[in-house]
CSV table of C-alpha atoms in Angstrom, one decimal:
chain,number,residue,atom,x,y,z
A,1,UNK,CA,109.7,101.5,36.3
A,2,UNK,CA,107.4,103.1,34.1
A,3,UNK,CA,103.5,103.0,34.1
A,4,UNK,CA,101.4,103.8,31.2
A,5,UNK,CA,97.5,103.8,32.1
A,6,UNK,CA,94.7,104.0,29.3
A,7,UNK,CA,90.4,103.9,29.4
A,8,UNK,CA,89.7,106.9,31.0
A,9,UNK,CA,86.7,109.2,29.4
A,10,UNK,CA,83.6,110.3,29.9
A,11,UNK,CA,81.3,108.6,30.9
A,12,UNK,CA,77.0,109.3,33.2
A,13,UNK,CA,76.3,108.4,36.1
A,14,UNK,CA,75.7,104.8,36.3
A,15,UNK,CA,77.7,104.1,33.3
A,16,UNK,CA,81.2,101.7,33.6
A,17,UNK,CA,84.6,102.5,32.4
A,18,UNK,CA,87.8,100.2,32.5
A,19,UNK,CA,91.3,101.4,33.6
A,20,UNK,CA,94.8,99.8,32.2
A,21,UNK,CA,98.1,100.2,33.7
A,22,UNK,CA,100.7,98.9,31.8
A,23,UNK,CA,104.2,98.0,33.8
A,24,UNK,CA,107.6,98.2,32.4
A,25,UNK,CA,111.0,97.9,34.1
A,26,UNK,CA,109.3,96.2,37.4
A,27,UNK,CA,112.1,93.8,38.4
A,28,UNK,CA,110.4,92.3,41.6
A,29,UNK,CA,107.3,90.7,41.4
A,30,UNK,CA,106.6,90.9,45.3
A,31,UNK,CA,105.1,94.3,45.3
A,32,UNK,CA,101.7,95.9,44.7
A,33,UNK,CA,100.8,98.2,41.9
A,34,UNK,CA,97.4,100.6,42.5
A,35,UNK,CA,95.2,103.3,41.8
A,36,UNK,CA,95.0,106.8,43.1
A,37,UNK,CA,93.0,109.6,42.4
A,38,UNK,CA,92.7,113.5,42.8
A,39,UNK,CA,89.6,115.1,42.6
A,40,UNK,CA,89.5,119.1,42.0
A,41,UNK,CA,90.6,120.8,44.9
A,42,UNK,CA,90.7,117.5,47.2
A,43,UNK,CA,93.6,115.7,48.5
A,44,UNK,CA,95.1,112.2,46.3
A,45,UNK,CA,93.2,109.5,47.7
A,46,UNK,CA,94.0,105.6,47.2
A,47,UNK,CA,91.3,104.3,45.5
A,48,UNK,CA,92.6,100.3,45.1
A,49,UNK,CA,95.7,98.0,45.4
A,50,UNK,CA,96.3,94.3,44.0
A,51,UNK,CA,99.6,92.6,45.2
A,52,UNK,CA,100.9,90.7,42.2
A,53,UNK,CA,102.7,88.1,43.6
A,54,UNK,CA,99.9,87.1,46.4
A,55,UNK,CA,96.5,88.6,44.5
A,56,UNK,CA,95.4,90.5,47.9
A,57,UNK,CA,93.3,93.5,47.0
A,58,UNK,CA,92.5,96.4,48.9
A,59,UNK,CA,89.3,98.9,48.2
A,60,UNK,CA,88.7,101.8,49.4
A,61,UNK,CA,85.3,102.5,51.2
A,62,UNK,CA,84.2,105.2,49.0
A,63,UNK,CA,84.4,102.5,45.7
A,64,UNK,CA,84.1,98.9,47.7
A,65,UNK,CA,81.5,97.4,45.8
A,66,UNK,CA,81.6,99.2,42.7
A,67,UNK,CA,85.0,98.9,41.6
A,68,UNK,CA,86.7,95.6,40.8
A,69,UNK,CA,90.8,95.8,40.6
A,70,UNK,CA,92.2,93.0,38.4
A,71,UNK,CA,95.9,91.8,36.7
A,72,UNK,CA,97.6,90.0,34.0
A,73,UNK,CA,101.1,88.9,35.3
A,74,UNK,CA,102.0,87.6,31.8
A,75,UNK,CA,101.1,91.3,30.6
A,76,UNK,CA,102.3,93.0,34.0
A,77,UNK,CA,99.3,95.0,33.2
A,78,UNK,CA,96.4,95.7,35.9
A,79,UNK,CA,93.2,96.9,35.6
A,80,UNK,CA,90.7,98.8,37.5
A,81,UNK,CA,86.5,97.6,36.1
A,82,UNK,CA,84.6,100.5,37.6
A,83,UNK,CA,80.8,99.8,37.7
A,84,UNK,CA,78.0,102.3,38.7
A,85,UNK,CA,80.0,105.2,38.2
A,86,UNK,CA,79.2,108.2,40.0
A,87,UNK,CA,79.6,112.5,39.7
A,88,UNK,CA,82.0,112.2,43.0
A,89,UNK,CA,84.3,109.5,41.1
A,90,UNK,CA,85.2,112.3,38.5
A,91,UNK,CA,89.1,112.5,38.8
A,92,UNK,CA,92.6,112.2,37.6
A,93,UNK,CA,93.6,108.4,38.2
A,94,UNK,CA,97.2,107.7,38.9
A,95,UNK,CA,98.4,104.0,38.8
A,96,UNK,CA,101.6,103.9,40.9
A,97,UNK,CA,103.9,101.3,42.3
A,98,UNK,CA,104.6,100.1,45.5
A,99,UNK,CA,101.2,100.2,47.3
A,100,UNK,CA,100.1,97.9,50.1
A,101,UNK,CA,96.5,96.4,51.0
A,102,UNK,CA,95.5,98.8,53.9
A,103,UNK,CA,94.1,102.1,54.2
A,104,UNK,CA,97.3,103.3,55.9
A,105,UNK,CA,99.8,102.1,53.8
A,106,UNK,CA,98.0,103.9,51.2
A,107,UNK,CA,97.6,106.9,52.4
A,108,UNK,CA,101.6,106.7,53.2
A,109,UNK,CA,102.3,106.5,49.6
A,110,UNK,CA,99.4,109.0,48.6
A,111,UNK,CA,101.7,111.3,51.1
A,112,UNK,CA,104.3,110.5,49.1
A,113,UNK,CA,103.2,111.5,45.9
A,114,UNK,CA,104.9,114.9,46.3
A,115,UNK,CA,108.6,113.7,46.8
A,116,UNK,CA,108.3,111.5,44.1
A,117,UNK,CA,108.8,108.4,46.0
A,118,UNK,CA,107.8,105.1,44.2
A,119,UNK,CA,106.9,105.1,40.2
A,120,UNK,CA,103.8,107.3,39.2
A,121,UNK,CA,101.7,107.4,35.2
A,122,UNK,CA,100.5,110.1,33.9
A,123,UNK,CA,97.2,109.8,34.9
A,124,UNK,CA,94.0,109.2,33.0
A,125,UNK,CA,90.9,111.6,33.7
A,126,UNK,CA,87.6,109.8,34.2
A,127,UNK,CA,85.0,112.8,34.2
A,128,UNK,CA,80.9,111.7,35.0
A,129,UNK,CA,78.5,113.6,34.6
A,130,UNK,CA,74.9,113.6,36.4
């Protein structure tokens, strides 16, 4: 499986940016593809999932209500619309696959990261300033 994401940038606070990850090689459509970030010096942190088979979503607390995780099956794309940006969102963003629709699950697969469990991009920095 490989995972391509794009739209990262710079962007102030308050501003909007859109994330793409791009799936190739996925064989099973019963699995959930998501987003992760790292911020400087902080641990990776699962910021959203979207199961593309079912459509369930999962949010973390820190971006419920500002971010809005979305996916094109006929593209095997997803994306990540994130609204009302602020300094604290400034991060690498990972899109990665398998990731579930709980809080645990992904912070099981954000352990993970290290042993390099499950298919990981390159990341995409999203940088805002104040």
């Amino acid at each position: 499986v490989q995972l391509v994401e794009s739209g990262g940038g710079l962007v102030q606070a308050g501003g909007s940016l859109r994330l793409s990850c791009a799936a190739s090689g996925v064989t099973n459509d019963d699995h959930g593809i998501g987003w992760f970030r790292r911020s400087l010096g902080k641990e990776l942190e699962g910021v959203s999932c979207i199961g593309m088979s079912d459509g369930i979503t999962y949010y973390s607390d820190s971006v419920k209500g500002r971010f809005t995780i979305s996916k094109d099956n006929t593209k095997n794309t997803i994306y990540l619309q994130m609204n009302n940006l602020k300094p604290d969102d400034t991060a690498v963003y990972y899109c990665a696959t398998p990731c579930g629709p709980t809080s645990q699950a992904m912070g099981v697969m954000a352990a993970l990261y290290s042993t390099g469990f499950g298919s990981w991009g390159q990341g995409t920095q999203v940088t805002v300033s104040s």
